[in-house]
Amino acid sequence: MGSKRVKVNKDFAKMFKNGVIMDVTNSKEAKIAEKAGACAVMALEKVPADIRKEGEVARMSDVKIIKEIMQTVSIPVMAKVRIGHFAEAMILESLGVDFIDESEVLTPADENDHIQKSEFSVPFVCGARNLGEALRRIEEGAVMIRTKGEAGTGNIVEAVKHMKTINREIKMLEGIDENLLKNKASNLGVSFELIKKVKKIKRLPVVNFAAGGVATPADAALMMLMGADGIFVGSGIFKSKEPRKMAEAIVNAVINYNNSDILAEISKDIGSPMTGLEMESLAVNLSTRGE
Amino acid sequence: MKVGILGFQGAIEEHEKILSEYGISTIRIKRKDDFQNIDKLIIPGGESTVMRKFLIEYGLKKLFKETAAHIPVWGICAGSIILSKKVDDKFNNLGIIDVNIKRNAYGRQINSSIKNIDISKLGISNYRGVFIRAPKIIGFKDDIISLGMYEDEHVFLQKDNIMLTTFHPELTDDRRIYNHFLSI
């Protein structure tokens, strides 16, 4: 992939900033998301909460459904592929989706390697729990990072942990000298140039969203306050009692994340959020997939 | 000088950073009070559907149009859609300039690109414009001046205080378009 392509893809991710990207499984949901103010939609076969319940292999969405979604909405359309499944990625690239999420929410296809994303023209977003994961994905060609959180749980605890971990690890680079930085780079399995850049700019060199467990407007505001550039909401919308209201409320919360009076207003009468799960009760931890 | 940036969604921080290099303060515009005491207004890149929705739902339509008509205003990509009176051949009730613009006219992200733009009317040569799922200007009234061309397409228009670019000057280190906007 040429450097112009990388730039234009990294820049595209900046257009999502301060926005909400919503998981949808069909064109009807996509339309609801667009009307509620989503800045993009993410097409997938089943929302994470259902994937979690069914315990079956989760794969890229049906191409027909992705195409319908692309024809239905005018906002960008993203879609998920399994970790390491570059054939699924090739299919999505040929469809012309705007962004690919190489996602731990689907069943991994490769236990060792991620997709060499730099070989594609289409941009990729990947999940990360810590700085090492984020930087390894960026070196593979990801132009956008999101916390993994723990998708489908409606529990924000893991997303908070991952966002704070990345922020703390970046902060910790501040005091260290060049030699230690070289060690750090080799420990994390990333290039010295990349980690040097992170140290210099004091943030990831790509757009960084929060994902995995956002279920309420307050959850979305919390992640924005922690420094997220924007929010992915998966099951949180279409597993809530009133998806339209919840979708609008979450977008409003991202717009007004630093105004608690308005957040209080937004959080009123929005129907029950999705049922949340405690981490201890989970049979599978999706976030440990793909390091 | 204080520049207001429509603050609902999109690449807002990028403008804030650049304007701070000039020593100019900025405010994110989200409600009526925010319009007070701004000298210029930027409608950033992002999703025009989102900006449009909240401009209307937050009751800002009238104030937005009045303000934009009186002070220098710059719409970038999605912002140029917001300011155009016709979008995809349909009337846009937020529009303040007689431009007909087509959304996502170059295609999807795979068709986004960096192109050399001719801005010789402003004495700007070798300008590289970043186009991201860009709209295309398909028509405009005679009294609007075209300042930039990519091949035979108009990508940079101005009429008095109103300026549109379908490309993104906030994503490069080239400050010449900013210099022009700040001089209006």
mmCIF file of C-alpha atoms in Angstrom, chain A residues 4-5 7-9 11-12 14-19 34-39 70 74-77 93 96-98 121-123 203 229 248 251-252 255-256 258-259 262, chain B residues 7-14 17 28 30-31 45-47 49-50 53-54 57-58 103-104 107-115 128 130-133 168 170-172:
data_model
loop_
_atom_site.group_PDB
_atom_site.id
_atom_site.type_symbol
_atom_site.label_atom_id
_atom_site.label_comp_id
_atom_site.label_asym_id
_atom_site.label_seq_id
_atom_site.Cartn_x
_atom_site.Cartn_y
_atom_site.Cartn_z
ATOM 1 C CA LYS A 4 -0.715 8.280 -0.018
ATOM 2 C CA ARG A 5 -3.222 5.481 0.550
ATOM 3 C CA LYS A 7 -2.539 8.854 4.708
ATOM 4 C CA VAL A 8 -5.953 9.053 3.124
ATOM 5 C CA ASN A 9 -7.109 6.069 5.207
ATOM 6 C CA ASP A 11 -7.386 10.789 7.611
ATOM 7 C CA PHE A 12 -10.708 9.092 6.883
ATOM 8 C CA LYS A 14 -10.459 11.322 11.717
ATOM 9 C CA MET A 15 -13.830 12.077 10.127
ATOM 10 C CA PHE A 16 -15.492 9.688 12.627
ATOM 11 C CA LYS A 17 -14.143 11.631 15.607
ATOM 12 C CA ASN A 18 -16.656 12.789 18.221
ATOM 13 C CA GLY A 19 -19.122 10.370 16.694
ATOM 14 C CA GLU A 34 -28.383 6.671 10.486
ATOM 15 C CA LYS A 35 -31.493 8.549 11.557
ATOM 16 C CA ALA A 36 -30.340 8.543 15.165
ATOM 17 C CA GLY A 37 -27.126 10.316 14.172
ATOM 18 C CA ALA A 38 -24.573 7.499 13.803
ATOM 19 C CA CYS A 39 -21.508 8.652 11.845
ATOM 20 C CA MET A 70 -24.518 -0.100 1.688
ATOM 21 C CA SER A 74 -25.410 7.215 2.830
ATOM 22 C CA ILE A 75 -23.054 7.155 5.830
ATOM 23 C CA PRO A 76 -19.909 4.975 5.734
ATOM 24 C CA VAL A 77 -20.380 1.224 6.141
ATOM 25 C CA GLU A 93 -12.592 -4.974 -0.121
ATOM 26 C CA GLY A 96 -16.238 -1.655 -1.501
ATOM 27 C CA VAL A 97 -17.023 -1.421 2.221
ATOM 28 C CA ASP A 98 -15.496 1.741 3.664
ATOM 29 C CA SER A 121 -6.259 -0.541 0.010
ATOM 30 C CA VAL A 122 -9.296 -0.540 2.295
ATOM 31 C CA PRO A 123 -8.698 0.812 5.834
ATOM 32 C CA ARG A 203 -1.079 9.553 22.087
ATOM 33 C CA ASP A 229 -11.951 9.979 20.122
ATOM 34 C CA GLU A 248 -30.256 9.011 19.929
ATOM 35 C CA VAL A 251 -25.186 10.163 20.225
ATOM 36 C CA ASN A 252 -26.415 13.097 22.322
ATOM 37 C CA ILE A 255 -21.934 15.477 21.813
ATOM 38 C CA ASN A 256 -22.457 16.686 25.394
ATOM 39 C CA ASN A 258 -18.606 17.248 29.324
ATOM 40 C CA ASN A 259 -21.914 18.820 30.372
ATOM 41 C CA ILE A 262 -27.428 17.951 29.698
ATOM 42 C CA GLY B 7 -18.959 21.081 17.333
ATOM 43 C CA PHE B 8 -21.377 18.226 16.799
ATOM 44 C CA GLN B 9 -19.140 15.699 15.102
ATOM 45 C CA GLY B 10 -16.062 15.255 12.910
ATOM 46 C CA ALA B 11 -12.513 16.551 12.585
ATOM 47 C CA ILE B 12 -12.841 19.479 15.007
ATOM 48 C CA GLU B 13 -9.630 19.151 16.990
ATOM 49 C CA GLU B 14 -7.549 19.387 13.800
ATOM 50 C CA LYS B 17 -4.686 22.785 16.784
ATOM 51 C CA ARG B 28 -17.044 24.453 19.663
ATOM 52 C CA LYS B 30 -23.255 23.359 19.987
ATOM 53 C CA ARG B 31 -25.884 25.742 21.324
ATOM 54 C CA GLY B 45 -15.328 17.596 7.823
ATOM 55 C CA GLY B 46 -17.257 14.671 9.267
ATOM 56 C CA GLU B 47 -20.755 13.351 8.590
ATOM 57 C CA THR B 49 -26.151 13.938 8.104
ATOM 58 C CA VAL B 50 -25.109 14.146 11.760
ATOM 59 C CA LYS B 53 -29.660 16.589 12.263
ATOM 60 C CA PHE B 54 -28.354 18.358 15.341
ATOM 61 C CA GLU B 57 -32.861 19.460 16.555
ATOM 62 C CA TYR B 58 -30.946 21.855 18.792
ATOM 63 C CA ARG B 103 -22.648 13.734 -1.858
ATOM 64 C CA ASN B 104 -20.079 10.895 -2.074
ATOM 65 C CA GLY B 107 -17.549 6.779 -4.638
ATOM 66 C CA ARG B 108 -16.663 5.123 -1.366
ATOM 67 C CA GLN B 109 -13.472 5.265 0.730
ATOM 68 C CA ILE B 110 -11.573 3.154 -1.789
ATOM 69 C CA ASN B 111 -11.929 6.112 -4.197
ATOM 70 C CA SER B 112 -10.617 8.704 -1.724
ATOM 71 C CA SER B 113 -7.339 10.225 -2.862
ATOM 72 C CA ILE B 114 -4.785 13.025 -2.744
ATOM 73 C CA LYS B 115 -4.822 15.234 -5.831
ATOM 74 C CA ARG B 128 -2.099 18.841 -2.717
ATOM 75 C CA VAL B 130 -6.895 15.475 0.483
ATOM 76 C CA PHE B 131 -10.275 14.238 -0.783
ATOM 77 C CA ILE B 132 -12.177 11.842 1.491
ATOM 78 C CA ARG B 133 -15.489 10.416 0.277
ATOM 79 C CA HIS B 168 -9.444 18.942 3.668
ATOM 80 C CA GLU B 170 -6.794 20.645 8.037
ATOM 81 C CA LEU B 171 -5.139 17.321 7.180
ATOM 82 C CA THR B 172 -1.928 18.720 5.685
#
